[in-house]
Tab-separated table of C-alpha atoms and ligand atoms in Angstrom:
chain	number	residue	atom	x	y	z
Q	29	MET	CA	105.061	86.053	95.940
Q	30	LEU	CA	106.179	88.258	99.085
Q	31	HIS	CA	105.508	91.769	98.412
Q	32	ALA	CA	105.975	95.044	100.142
Q	33	VAL	CA	103.614	98.173	100.385
Q	34	ILE	CA	104.931	101.130	102.166
Q	35	LEU	CA	102.573	103.713	103.596
Q	36	ALA	CA	104.228	107.226	103.200
Q	37	ALA	CA	101.401	109.464	101.417
Q	38	GLY	CA	100.337	111.006	104.816
Q	39	LYS	CA	100.693	115.048	105.046
Q	40	GLY	CA	102.514	114.071	108.253
Q	41	THR	CA	100.671	117.056	109.829
Q	42	ARG	CA	102.401	116.542	113.283
Q	43	MET	CA	105.694	116.929	111.997
Q	44	ARG	CA	104.788	120.400	110.905
Q	45	SER	CA	107.352	120.199	108.057
Q	46	LEU	CA	107.315	121.353	104.233
Q	47	HIS	CA	109.364	117.998	103.322
Q	48	PRO	CA	107.430	114.817	103.409
Q	49	LYS	CA	107.526	113.347	106.772
Q	50	VAL	CA	109.427	109.634	105.848
Q	51	LEU	CA	112.353	111.808	104.485
Q	52	HIS	CA	113.372	113.265	108.021
Q	53	LYS	CA	116.276	112.001	109.087
Q	54	VAL	CA	117.321	109.439	112.066
Q	55	MET	CA	121.165	109.606	112.460
Q	56	GLY	CA	121.631	110.984	109.410
Q	57	CYS	CA	119.700	108.502	107.345
Q	58	ALA	CA	116.066	109.190	105.883
Q	59	MET	CA	113.263	107.097	107.981
Q	60	LEU	CA	112.544	105.455	104.433
Q	61	ARG	CA	116.250	104.447	104.047
Q	62	TYR	CA	115.591	102.312	107.070
Q	63	VAL	CA	112.472	100.802	105.984
Q	64	LEU	CA	113.338	100.222	102.197
Q	65	GLU	CA	116.891	98.373	103.733
Q	66	THR	CA	115.129	96.262	106.346
Q	67	LEU	CA	112.889	94.979	103.542
Q	68	TYR	CA	115.416	94.296	101.379
Q	69	SER	CA	117.325	92.516	103.953
Q	70	LEU	CA	114.540	90.648	104.353
Q	71	GLY	CA	114.452	89.436	100.704
Q	72	VAL	CA	111.635	91.678	99.762
Q	73	ARG	CA	112.486	92.487	95.888
Q	74	ASP	CA	108.955	94.236	95.272
Q	75	PHE	CA	107.617	97.419	96.658
Q	76	CYS	CA	105.055	99.465	96.407
Q	77	VAL	CA	105.090	102.796	98.074
Q	78	VAL	CA	102.260	104.642	98.438
Q	79	VAL	CA	102.742	108.959	98.117
Q	80	GLY	CA	101.260	111.495	98.227
Q	81	ALA	CA	102.314	115.097	99.624
Q	82	GLY	CA	106.073	115.877	98.457
Q	83	SER	CA	105.438	112.634	96.051
Q	84	ASP	CA	108.641	114.145	94.050
Q	85	GLU	CA	111.151	114.141	97.203
Q	86	VAL	CA	110.036	110.864	97.510
Q	87	ARG	CA	110.233	109.918	94.080
Q	88	SER	CA	114.431	111.512	93.719
Q	89	PHE	CA	115.018	109.562	96.682
Q	90	VAL	CA	113.367	106.312	96.152
Q	91	ALA	CA	115.096	106.670	92.402
Q	92	GLU	CA	118.346	107.024	94.013
Q	93	TRP	CA	118.090	104.037	96.549
Q	94	LYS	CA	116.835	101.917	94.010
Q	95	LYS	CA	120.367	102.419	91.618
Q	96	GLY	CA	121.825	99.195	90.859
Q	97	LYS	CA	119.716	97.188	92.957
Q	98	PRO	CA	117.519	94.149	91.597
Q	99	VAL	CA	114.098	95.344	92.824
Q	100	SER	CA	110.839	96.955	91.090
Q	101	ILE	CA	109.620	99.419	93.227
Q	102	ARG	CA	106.371	101.111	92.179
Q	103	LEU	CA	105.289	104.350	93.388
Q	104	VAL	CA	101.729	104.730	93.711
Q	105	PHE	CA	99.969	107.938	94.270
Q	106	GLN	CA	97.216	108.949	96.979
Q	107	LYS	CA	95.865	111.960	95.968
Q	108	VAL	CA	93.483	112.408	98.801
Q	109	GLN	CA	94.988	110.779	102.019
Q	110	LYS	CA	91.505	109.001	102.740
Q	111	GLY	CA	93.207	106.702	105.692
Q	112	THR	CA	95.494	103.657	105.520
Q	113	GLY	CA	92.609	101.129	104.204
Q	114	HIS	CA	92.324	103.726	101.029
Q	115	ALA	CA	96.018	103.972	101.156
Q	116	VAL	CA	96.559	100.409	100.298
Q	117	MET	CA	93.306	99.971	97.986
Q	118	MET	CA	95.527	102.181	95.840
Q	119	THR	CA	97.938	99.119	95.184
Q	120	GLN	CA	95.553	96.343	94.117
Q	121	PRO	CA	96.516	96.467	90.525
Q	122	PHE	CA	100.302	96.279	91.450
Q	123	LEU	CA	100.491	92.879	93.336
Q	124	LYS	CA	100.024	89.581	92.054
Q	125	TYR	CA	98.150	87.120	94.238
Q	126	PRO	CA	97.906	84.284	95.210
Q	127	GLY	CA	100.995	85.550	97.731
Q	128	GLU	CA	101.718	87.600	100.903
Q	129	VAL	CA	101.795	91.321	101.607
Q	130	LEU	CA	103.733	92.717	104.544
Q	131	ILE	CA	102.510	96.342	104.953
Q	132	TRP	CA	104.748	98.678	106.249
Q	133	PRO	CA	103.979	102.580	107.490
Q	134	GLY	CA	106.548	104.556	106.208
Q	135	ASP	CA	107.135	106.134	109.547
Q	136	MET	CA	108.165	103.205	111.591
Q	137	PRO	CA	111.977	102.781	110.978
Q	138	LEU	CA	113.499	101.069	114.049
Q	139	MET	CA	112.059	97.802	113.651
Q	140	LYS	CA	114.945	94.827	113.659
Q	141	PRO	CA	114.536	92.297	111.081
Q	142	ARG	CA	114.767	89.611	113.310
Q	143	THR	CA	111.704	90.448	114.584
Q	144	ILE	CA	110.064	90.209	111.399
Q	145	ARG	CA	111.450	87.167	110.460
Q	146	THR	CA	109.801	85.566	113.320
Q	147	LEU	CA	106.296	87.198	112.313
Q	148	MET	CA	106.663	86.119	108.861
Q	149	ARG	CA	107.305	82.185	110.429
Q	150	CYS	CA	104.708	82.282	112.644
Q	151	HIS	CA	102.340	83.735	110.004
Q	152	ARG	CA	103.404	80.607	107.338
Q	153	GLU	CA	103.165	77.995	110.369
Q	154	SER	CA	100.046	78.996	111.213
Q	155	SER	CA	98.395	79.660	107.971
Q	156	ASN	CA	97.035	83.236	109.220
Q	157	SER	CA	95.198	85.059	106.994
Q	158	ALA	CA	96.574	88.364	108.394
Q	159	THR	CA	99.074	88.657	111.065
Q	160	VAL	CA	99.372	91.851	112.978
Q	161	LEU	CA	102.978	92.944	114.617
Q	162	SER	CA	101.950	94.299	118.245
Q	163	ALA	CA	104.015	95.465	121.119
Q	164	LEU	CA	103.578	96.264	124.629
Q	165	HIS	CA	104.263	99.957	125.322
Q	166	GLN	CA	104.653	101.158	128.664
Q	167	ASP	CA	102.769	104.528	127.176
Q	168	PRO	CA	100.447	103.424	124.699
Q	169	PHE	CA	98.900	106.925	123.586
Q	170	GLY	CA	98.305	107.448	120.113
Q	171	TYR	CA	98.550	103.785	118.843
Q	172	GLY	CA	95.666	101.344	117.871
Q	173	ARG	CA	95.144	99.097	121.001
Q	174	ILE	CA	94.749	95.383	120.667
Q	175	ILE	CA	91.497	94.207	121.668
Q	176	ARG	CA	90.932	90.517	122.637
Q	177	ALA	CA	88.341	88.897	123.850
Q	178	GLY	CA	89.352	85.780	126.551
Q	179	GLY	CA	92.646	86.242	124.787
Q	180	ASP	CA	91.565	85.880	121.147
Q	181	PHE	CA	91.990	88.872	119.420
Q	182	ILE	CA	89.139	90.487	117.789
Q	183	ALA	CA	89.718	93.974	116.940
Q	184	ILE	CA	92.158	97.322	116.800
Q	185	ARG	CA	90.894	99.948	118.144
Q	186	GLU	CA	92.555	103.714	117.395
Q	187	GLU	CA	93.249	105.995	120.543
Q	188	ILE	CA	90.521	108.554	119.060
Q	189	ASP	CA	88.032	105.980	119.101
Q	190	ALA	CA	88.482	103.715	122.135
Q	191	SER	CA	86.567	103.818	125.371
Q	192	GLU	CA	88.442	104.764	128.537
Q	193	ALA	CA	88.983	101.144	129.375
Q	194	GLU	CA	90.379	100.370	125.948
Q	195	LYS	CA	92.480	103.126	126.199
Q	196	ARG	CA	93.888	101.492	129.121
Q	197	ILE	CA	94.979	98.311	126.926
Q	198	GLN	CA	98.819	98.389	126.878
Q	199	GLU	CA	99.114	96.267	123.946
Q	200	VAL	CA	99.533	98.126	120.553
Q	201	SER	CA	99.592	97.728	116.674
Q	202	SER	CA	102.696	98.555	115.163
Q	203	GLY	CA	100.973	99.261	112.438
Q	204	ILE	CA	103.299	96.478	110.394
Q	205	TYR	CA	100.668	93.562	108.835
Q	206	LEU	CA	101.373	90.265	106.698
Q	207	PHE	CA	98.825	89.452	104.665
Q	208	LYS	CA	97.050	86.928	102.167
Q	209	THR	CA	96.975	89.162	99.235
Q	210	GLU	CA	94.245	87.371	98.470
Q	211	ASP	CA	92.334	88.107	101.584
Q	212	LEU	CA	93.217	91.609	101.998
Q	213	PHE	CA	91.674	93.337	99.091
Q	214	PRO	CA	88.340	92.133	99.518
Q	215	ALA	CA	88.225	92.657	102.971
Q	216	LEU	CA	89.446	96.245	102.450
Q	217	LYS	CA	85.984	96.751	100.056
Q	218	LYS	CA	83.768	96.207	103.211
Q	219	ILE	CA	85.776	98.769	105.356
Q	220	LYS	CA	83.212	102.013	105.985
Q	221	PRO	CA	84.772	105.228	107.535
Q	222	LEU	CA	82.900	104.410	110.719
Q	223	ASN	CA	85.111	106.416	112.804
Q	224	ARG	CA	85.882	109.867	114.304
Q	225	LYS	CA	88.088	110.655	111.753
Q	226	LYS	CA	85.935	109.485	109.042
Q	227	GLU	CA	88.492	107.415	107.591
Q	228	LEU	CA	89.124	104.203	105.702
Q	229	TYR	CA	91.455	102.304	108.429
Q	230	LEU	CA	93.835	99.139	107.340
Q	231	THR	CA	93.046	98.440	110.965
Q	232	ASP	CA	89.349	97.677	110.319
Q	233	THR	CA	90.037	94.810	107.833
Q	234	VAL	CA	91.145	92.783	110.727
Q	235	GLU	CA	87.227	92.123	112.242
Q	236	ILE	CA	85.898	91.658	108.651
Q	237	LEU	CA	88.409	88.624	108.464
Q	238	ILE	CA	87.440	87.807	111.604
Q	239	GLN	CA	83.871	87.809	111.464
Q	240	GLN	CA	84.176	85.932	107.537
Q	241	GLY	CA	86.190	83.098	109.884
Q	242	LYS	CA	89.378	83.593	108.971
Q	243	LYS	CA	92.206	82.803	110.890
Q	244	VAL	CA	93.789	86.215	112.325
Q	245	GLU	CA	96.367	86.608	115.083
Q	246	ALA	CA	98.274	89.850	116.838
Q	247	LEU	CA	101.552	88.774	117.921
Q	248	PRO	CA	103.234	90.792	120.756
Q	249	LEU	CA	106.729	89.717	119.272
Q	250	ALA	CA	108.255	93.749	119.201
Q	251	LEU	CA	110.134	95.798	121.812
Q	252	GLY	CA	108.186	98.900	122.745
Q	253	GLU	CA	110.928	100.909	121.204
Q	254	GLU	CA	111.210	99.008	117.793
Q	255	ALA	CA	107.545	99.892	117.363
Q	256	GLN	CA	108.034	103.212	117.730
Q	257	GLY	CA	105.972	105.304	115.039
Q	258	ILE	CA	107.649	108.915	114.153
Q	259	ASN	CA	104.587	111.312	114.422
Q	260	SER	CA	106.076	114.576	115.780
Q	261	ARG	CA	109.786	115.966	116.143
Q	262	GLU	CA	109.512	114.724	119.650
Q	263	ASP	CA	109.299	110.982	118.239
Q	264	LEU	CA	112.009	111.901	115.956
Q	265	ALA	CA	114.086	112.657	118.921
Q	266	THR	CA	112.839	109.823	120.958
Q	267	ALA	CA	113.795	107.359	117.759
Q	268	VAL	CA	117.354	109.127	117.417
Q	269	ARG	CA	118.123	108.437	120.964
Q	270	THR	CA	117.126	104.595	120.371
Q	271	MET	CA	119.081	104.624	116.968
Q	272	LYS	CA	122.210	106.472	118.880
Q	273	ASN	CA	121.768	104.262	121.726
Q	274	ARG	CA	122.110	101.081	119.336
Q	275	GLU	CA	125.036	101.754	117.439
Q	276	ILE	CA	126.829	102.951	121.034
Q	277	GLN	CA	126.511	99.487	122.049
Q	278	TYR	CA	127.308	97.745	118.154
Q	279	HIS	CA	130.966	99.579	118.523
Q	280	GLN	CA	131.136	98.676	122.521
Q	281	GLU	CA	130.734	94.880	121.674
Q	282	ARG	CA	133.174	95.307	119.268
Q	283	GLY	CA	135.596	96.033	121.931
Q	284	VAL	CA	135.908	100.324	121.507
Q	285	THR	CA	135.950	102.369	124.301
Q	286	ILE	CA	133.319	105.054	124.503
Q	287	LEU	CA	133.920	107.170	127.561
Q	288	PHE	CA	130.856	108.983	127.633
Q	289	PRO	CA	127.906	107.229	125.620
Q	290	GLU	CA	125.097	109.794	126.053
Q	291	GLN	CA	127.864	112.397	124.705
Q	292	THR	CA	128.788	110.929	121.600
Q	293	TYR	CA	126.984	110.525	118.557
Q	294	ILE	CA	127.938	107.875	115.652
Q	295	GLU	CA	125.923	107.574	112.624
Q	296	PRO	CA	124.781	103.850	111.559
Q	297	GLY	CA	127.863	102.243	109.241
Q	298	ALA	CA	130.736	103.508	110.950
Q	299	LYS	CA	134.180	101.055	111.245
Q	300	ILE	CA	135.881	101.484	114.630
Q	301	GLY	CA	138.542	99.338	115.414
Q	302	ARG	CA	139.362	97.620	118.584
Q	303	ASP	CA	141.060	99.421	121.836
Q	304	THR	CA	140.327	102.606	120.107
Q	305	VAL	CA	139.022	105.285	122.594
Q	306	ILE	CA	135.860	107.712	121.911
Q	307	PHE	CA	136.034	111.187	124.187
Q	308	PRO	CA	133.026	112.811	124.354
Q	309	TRP	CA	131.225	115.158	122.215
Q	310	SER	CA	132.820	113.193	119.225
Q	311	TYR	CA	130.451	113.038	115.934
Q	312	ILE	CA	131.562	110.575	113.687
Q	313	GLU	CA	129.518	110.353	110.267
Q	314	ALA	CA	128.451	107.308	108.373
Q	315	GLY	CA	130.907	105.362	106.375
Q	316	VAL	CA	133.686	106.872	108.236
Q	317	ARG	CA	136.563	103.784	108.861
Q	318	ILE	CA	138.788	104.255	112.028
Q	319	GLY	CA	141.523	101.804	112.963
Q	320	ARG	CA	142.959	99.950	116.160
Q	321	ASN	CA	144.247	101.942	119.312
Q	322	CYS	CA	143.196	105.484	117.923
Q	323	GLN	CA	141.844	108.002	120.253
Q	324	ILE	CA	139.318	109.978	119.019
Q	325	GLY	CA	137.736	113.602	120.492
Q	326	PRO	CA	136.924	115.369	122.927
Q	327	PHE	CA	135.272	117.431	120.082
Q	328	ALA	CA	136.100	115.638	117.226
Q	329	LYS	CA	134.002	115.939	113.845
Q	330	ILE	CA	134.878	113.120	111.384
Q	331	ARG	CA	133.065	113.376	108.470
Q	332	THR	CA	131.693	110.681	105.524
Q	333	GLY	CA	134.905	109.606	103.380
Q	334	THR	CA	137.528	109.959	106.306
Q	335	ARG	CA	139.752	106.556	106.966
Q	336	ILE	CA	142.125	106.579	110.175
Q	337	GLU	CA	144.717	104.404	110.444
Q	338	ASP	CA	145.778	102.754	113.372
Q	339	GLY	CA	147.189	104.147	116.451
Q	340	ALA	CA	146.220	107.999	115.202
Q	341	ALA	CA	144.869	110.834	117.417
Q	342	ILE	CA	142.065	113.152	116.408
Q	343	GLY	CA	142.012	115.382	119.172
Q	344	SER	CA	139.561	118.976	119.982
Q	345	PHE	CA	137.996	120.822	117.523
Q	346	VAL	CA	139.384	118.939	114.397
Q	347	GLU	CA	137.192	118.140	111.888
Q	348	VAL	CA	138.108	115.798	109.286
Q	349	ASN	CA	136.666	115.434	105.940
Q	350	ARG	CA	136.830	112.755	103.056
Q	351	SER	CA	140.656	112.609	104.150
Q	352	LYS	CA	143.342	109.660	104.599
Q	353	ILE	CA	145.082	109.981	108.177
Q	354	GLY	CA	148.005	107.429	108.515
Q	355	LYS	CA	149.055	105.673	111.123
Q	356	LYS	CA	150.330	107.277	114.810
Q	357	VAL	CA	149.647	110.389	113.081
Q	358	LEU	CA	148.441	112.719	115.988
Q	359	ALA	CA	146.341	115.750	115.171
Q	360	LYS	CA	145.788	117.228	118.743
Q	361	HIS	CA	144.159	120.523	118.546
Q	362	LEU	CA	141.912	122.674	116.281
Q	363	SER	CA	142.607	122.010	113.075
Q	364	TYR	CA	140.873	121.075	109.916
Q	365	LEU	CA	141.910	118.210	107.531
Q	366	GLY	CA	139.791	118.341	104.300
Q	367	ASP	CA	140.206	116.488	101.163
Q	368	ALA	CA	143.871	115.474	103.089
Q	369	VAL	CA	146.204	112.437	102.916
Q	370	ILE	CA	148.413	112.397	105.362
Q	371	GLY	CA	151.065	109.935	105.575
Q	372	ASP	CA	151.983	107.838	108.657
Q	373	MET	CA	153.669	109.323	112.021
Q	374	THR	CA	153.093	112.918	110.745
Q	375	ASN	CA	152.535	115.600	113.708
Q	376	VAL	CA	149.500	118.028	112.283
Q	377	GLY	CA	150.067	121.691	114.564
Q	378	ALA	CA	147.273	123.022	116.190
Q	379	GLY	CA	145.764	125.351	114.269
Q	380	THR	CA	146.564	123.480	110.422
Q	381	ILE	CA	144.445	123.963	108.184
Q	382	THR	CA	144.078	122.465	104.897
Q	383	ALA	CA	142.196	125.402	102.554
Q	384	ASN	CA	140.837	122.706	99.866
Q	385	TYR	CA	138.022	124.576	98.313
Q	386	ASP	CA	139.025	127.410	95.713
Q	387	GLY	CA	135.105	128.614	95.524
Q	388	LYS	CA	134.400	126.090	92.649
Q	389	LYS	CA	136.399	122.937	93.035
Q	390	LYS	CA	137.699	120.878	96.311
Q	391	HIS	CA	141.012	120.186	96.320
Q	392	VAL	CA	143.798	117.432	97.383
Q	393	THR	CA	146.649	118.044	100.347
Q	394	ARG	CA	148.983	115.238	100.253
Q	395	ILE	CA	151.356	115.315	103.083
Q	396	GLY	CA	154.187	112.626	103.318
Q	397	LYS	CA	155.322	110.498	106.266
Q	398	LYS	CA	156.480	111.673	109.591
Q	399	VAL	CA	156.274	115.510	108.348
Q	400	LEU	CA	156.324	118.074	111.309
Q	401	ILE	CA	153.776	120.993	110.656
Q	402	GLY	CA	154.113	124.027	112.694
Q	403	SER	CA	151.157	125.632	114.450
Q	404	ASN	CA	148.935	127.803	111.973
Q	405	THR	CA	150.269	126.426	108.870
Q	406	VAL	CA	147.783	126.582	105.834
Q	407	PHE	CA	147.718	124.060	103.428
Q	408	VAL	CA	146.289	125.794	99.691
Q	409	ALA	CA	145.246	122.792	97.748
Q	410	PRO	CA	146.405	121.551	95.818
Q	411	VAL	CA	149.844	120.963	97.378
Q	412	LYS	CA	151.873	118.165	97.977
Q	413	VAL	CA	154.819	117.866	100.486
Q	414	ALA	CA	157.372	115.627	100.801
Q	415	ASP	CA	158.586	113.384	103.719
Q	416	GLN	CA	160.091	114.684	106.905
Q	417	VAL	CA	159.612	118.136	106.011
Q	418	ARG	CA	158.962	120.842	108.620
Q	419	THR	CA	156.602	123.573	108.395
Q	420	GLY	CA	157.602	126.760	110.711
Q	421	ALA	CA	154.646	128.169	112.290
Q	422	GLY	CA	152.230	130.062	110.055
Q	423	ALA	CA	153.865	129.275	107.001
Q	424	VAL	CA	151.364	128.961	104.264
Q	425	LEU	CA	152.170	126.186	101.295
Q	426	THR	CA	150.770	126.694	97.927
Q	427	ARG	CA	150.923	124.686	94.767
Q	428	ARG	CA	153.879	126.140	94.038
Q	429	THR	CA	155.960	125.292	97.314
Q	430	LYS	CA	158.375	122.665	96.495
Q	431	THR	CA	159.761	120.464	99.314
Q	432	LYS	CA	162.304	117.591	99.177
Q	433	LYS	CA	162.670	115.074	101.579
Q	434	GLY	CA	163.700	116.527	104.793
Q	435	GLU	CA	163.385	120.209	103.986
Q	436	VAL	CA	161.961	123.145	106.096
Q	437	VAL	CA	159.898	125.618	104.625
Q	438	VAL	CA	158.822	128.815	106.604
Q	439	GLY	CA	156.894	132.019	105.500
Q	440	VAL	CA	154.172	133.339	103.078
Q	441	PRO	CA	154.466	131.726	100.756
Q	442	ALA	CA	156.325	129.414	102.117
Q	443	ARG	CA	160.057	129.067	101.350
Q	444	VAL	CA	163.050	126.742	101.974
Q	445	VAL	CA	165.244	127.433	104.698
Q	446	LYS	CA	168.746	125.693	105.359
Q	447	LYS	CA	167.783	124.140	108.004
Q	448	LYS	CA	167.813	120.153	109.111
Q	449	ALA	CA	164.455	119.181	110.088
Q	450	GLY	CA	164.910	115.719	112.598
Q	451	TYR	CA	161.872	114.426	114.184
Q	452	ARG	CA	160.366	111.670	115.676
A	518	UD1	C1	98.641	104.105	112.660
A	518	UD1	C2	97.433	103.051	112.706
A	518	UD1	C3	97.890	102.477	114.477
A	518	UD1	C4	99.111	101.902	114.458
A	518	UD1	C5	100.023	102.777	114.191
A	518	UD1	C6	101.534	102.467	114.490
A	518	UD1	C7	95.728	103.209	111.124
A	518	UD1	C8	94.315	103.579	111.491
A	518	UD1	N1	96.232	103.485	112.248
A	518	UD1	O1	98.313	104.987	113.340
A	518	UD1	O2	96.785	101.191	114.540
A	518	UD1	O3	98.712	101.804	116.319
A	518	UD1	O4	100.115	103.480	112.894
A	518	UD1	O5	102.232	103.847	114.228
A	518	UD1	O6	96.212	102.310	110.450
A	518	UD1	N2	99.215	107.250	105.173
A	518	UD1	C9	99.003	107.228	104.114
A	518	UD1	N3	97.822	107.536	103.569
A	518	UD1	C10	96.852	107.545	104.337
A	518	UD1	C11	96.655	107.896	105.505
A	518	UD1	C12	98.284	107.294	106.182
A	518	UD1	O7	99.577	106.546	103.033
A	518	UD1	O8	95.661	108.494	103.853
A	518	UD1	C13	100.574	106.818	105.936
A	518	UD1	C14	101.577	107.949	106.610
A	518	UD1	O9	101.980	108.697	105.925
A	518	UD1	C15	102.347	107.083	107.444
A	518	UD1	C16	100.967	105.222	108.047
A	518	UD1	O10	100.257	105.242	106.654
A	518	UD1	O11	103.559	106.524	106.933
A	518	UD1	C17	100.205	105.630	109.109
A	518	UD1	O12	99.474	106.667	109.172
A	518	UD1	P1	99.994	107.342	110.806
A	518	UD1	O13	98.568	108.737	110.012
A	518	UD1	O14	101.303	107.891	110.932
A	518	UD1	O15	98.889	106.501	111.603
A	518	UD1	P2	98.896	106.628	112.935
A	518	UD1	O16	97.866	107.370	113.652
A	518	UD1	O17	100.123	106.458	113.456
A	519	CA	CA1	102.262	107.022	112.654
């Protein structure tokens, strides 16, 4: 039986936030979600989440994540934060043994599942009592150091308790461990708050197990960037950079040109087709789908729920939200397209706005194929426009504007004039 314990009760003092640390977002997605999803992808179905400060917020977040998944998640309340060892002790009634428990700090969202799979394999092959996932860090400041004697792992020393020589050690504990559950809890009973912080450190169980002659290893399998914990806003920004670079690389490997990676923001979970070019200062949210041979940006904001078909161009200062943009649609300048469905080959003139919100509800704008939208046209939704219609500059179309194929509409509110549209 593999259980996971996620530690998320700390106050997150160094974040200086009114919200729980684990709910802070990295590229649009809460740290805790990354942790839950990574564990889920590893096959974990039994979770214990230790919560403290802001537990209500964490509780509702977890309930939302859990919906429709075949998982059991217990929230264990740690009233006073007496340290990571104390936090794990709280979960004892909920873990079945014999079994394995994977312990994961909630502020560690960047770890890759592949690394954990290797950790699990090594742990099982060596029949370890405990296996600590470690990493080599250029700047190990703040992390627990892996202390070895003649190569053998003997202890983890926290920054605050470390000697000058120990502080120079670059191998650090990621805070992720695999334990034999039946060995963990007896060892936890023995730890004492004999450290500068007067906390019950989970890390001390390692020394206790070693003294008991149990097999304990620290394996430097993680990259420094994966093993980054997030304690401060500065750490958060570093994690965002790591995640952003990963996303950029993911799309590059799938045939997307990103002209200026440093200036491009693509959240995890977006899909982009081959030979699409992303110009600088584009902002693409999770769940967006973009086809092949599209041009996005510069300065485009593409929001969740949007689908852009092959060959479309979304240009500068265009925001697209929850919309379906057809093939070869051109929307190259200064527009807001929200809750819009736009047919193939329509040209969206500069300054086009879909007025989708009436103060209470959002409404849909449906625009046909090969429509030529004049500059500064406003669509007061709900509104429907036939194929090949042409709108004059500054036209305001409302639900009362009825159009037939190929008609020209002008004015405020827009009326049909006798003219032939003809376009593309
Ligand atoms: C911890 C580890 C350190 C490791 C580092 C990796 C200990 C003593 N230190 O240090 O060895 O290198 O993580 O990032 O374990 N928490 C609780 N209850 C508590 C205290 C903490 O749930 O009473 C939770 C926190 O919310 C956090 C996690 O445990 O998610 C780690 O606590 P944190 O204070 O961030 O520990 P670090 O100083 O980063
Ligand atoms: Ca931490």
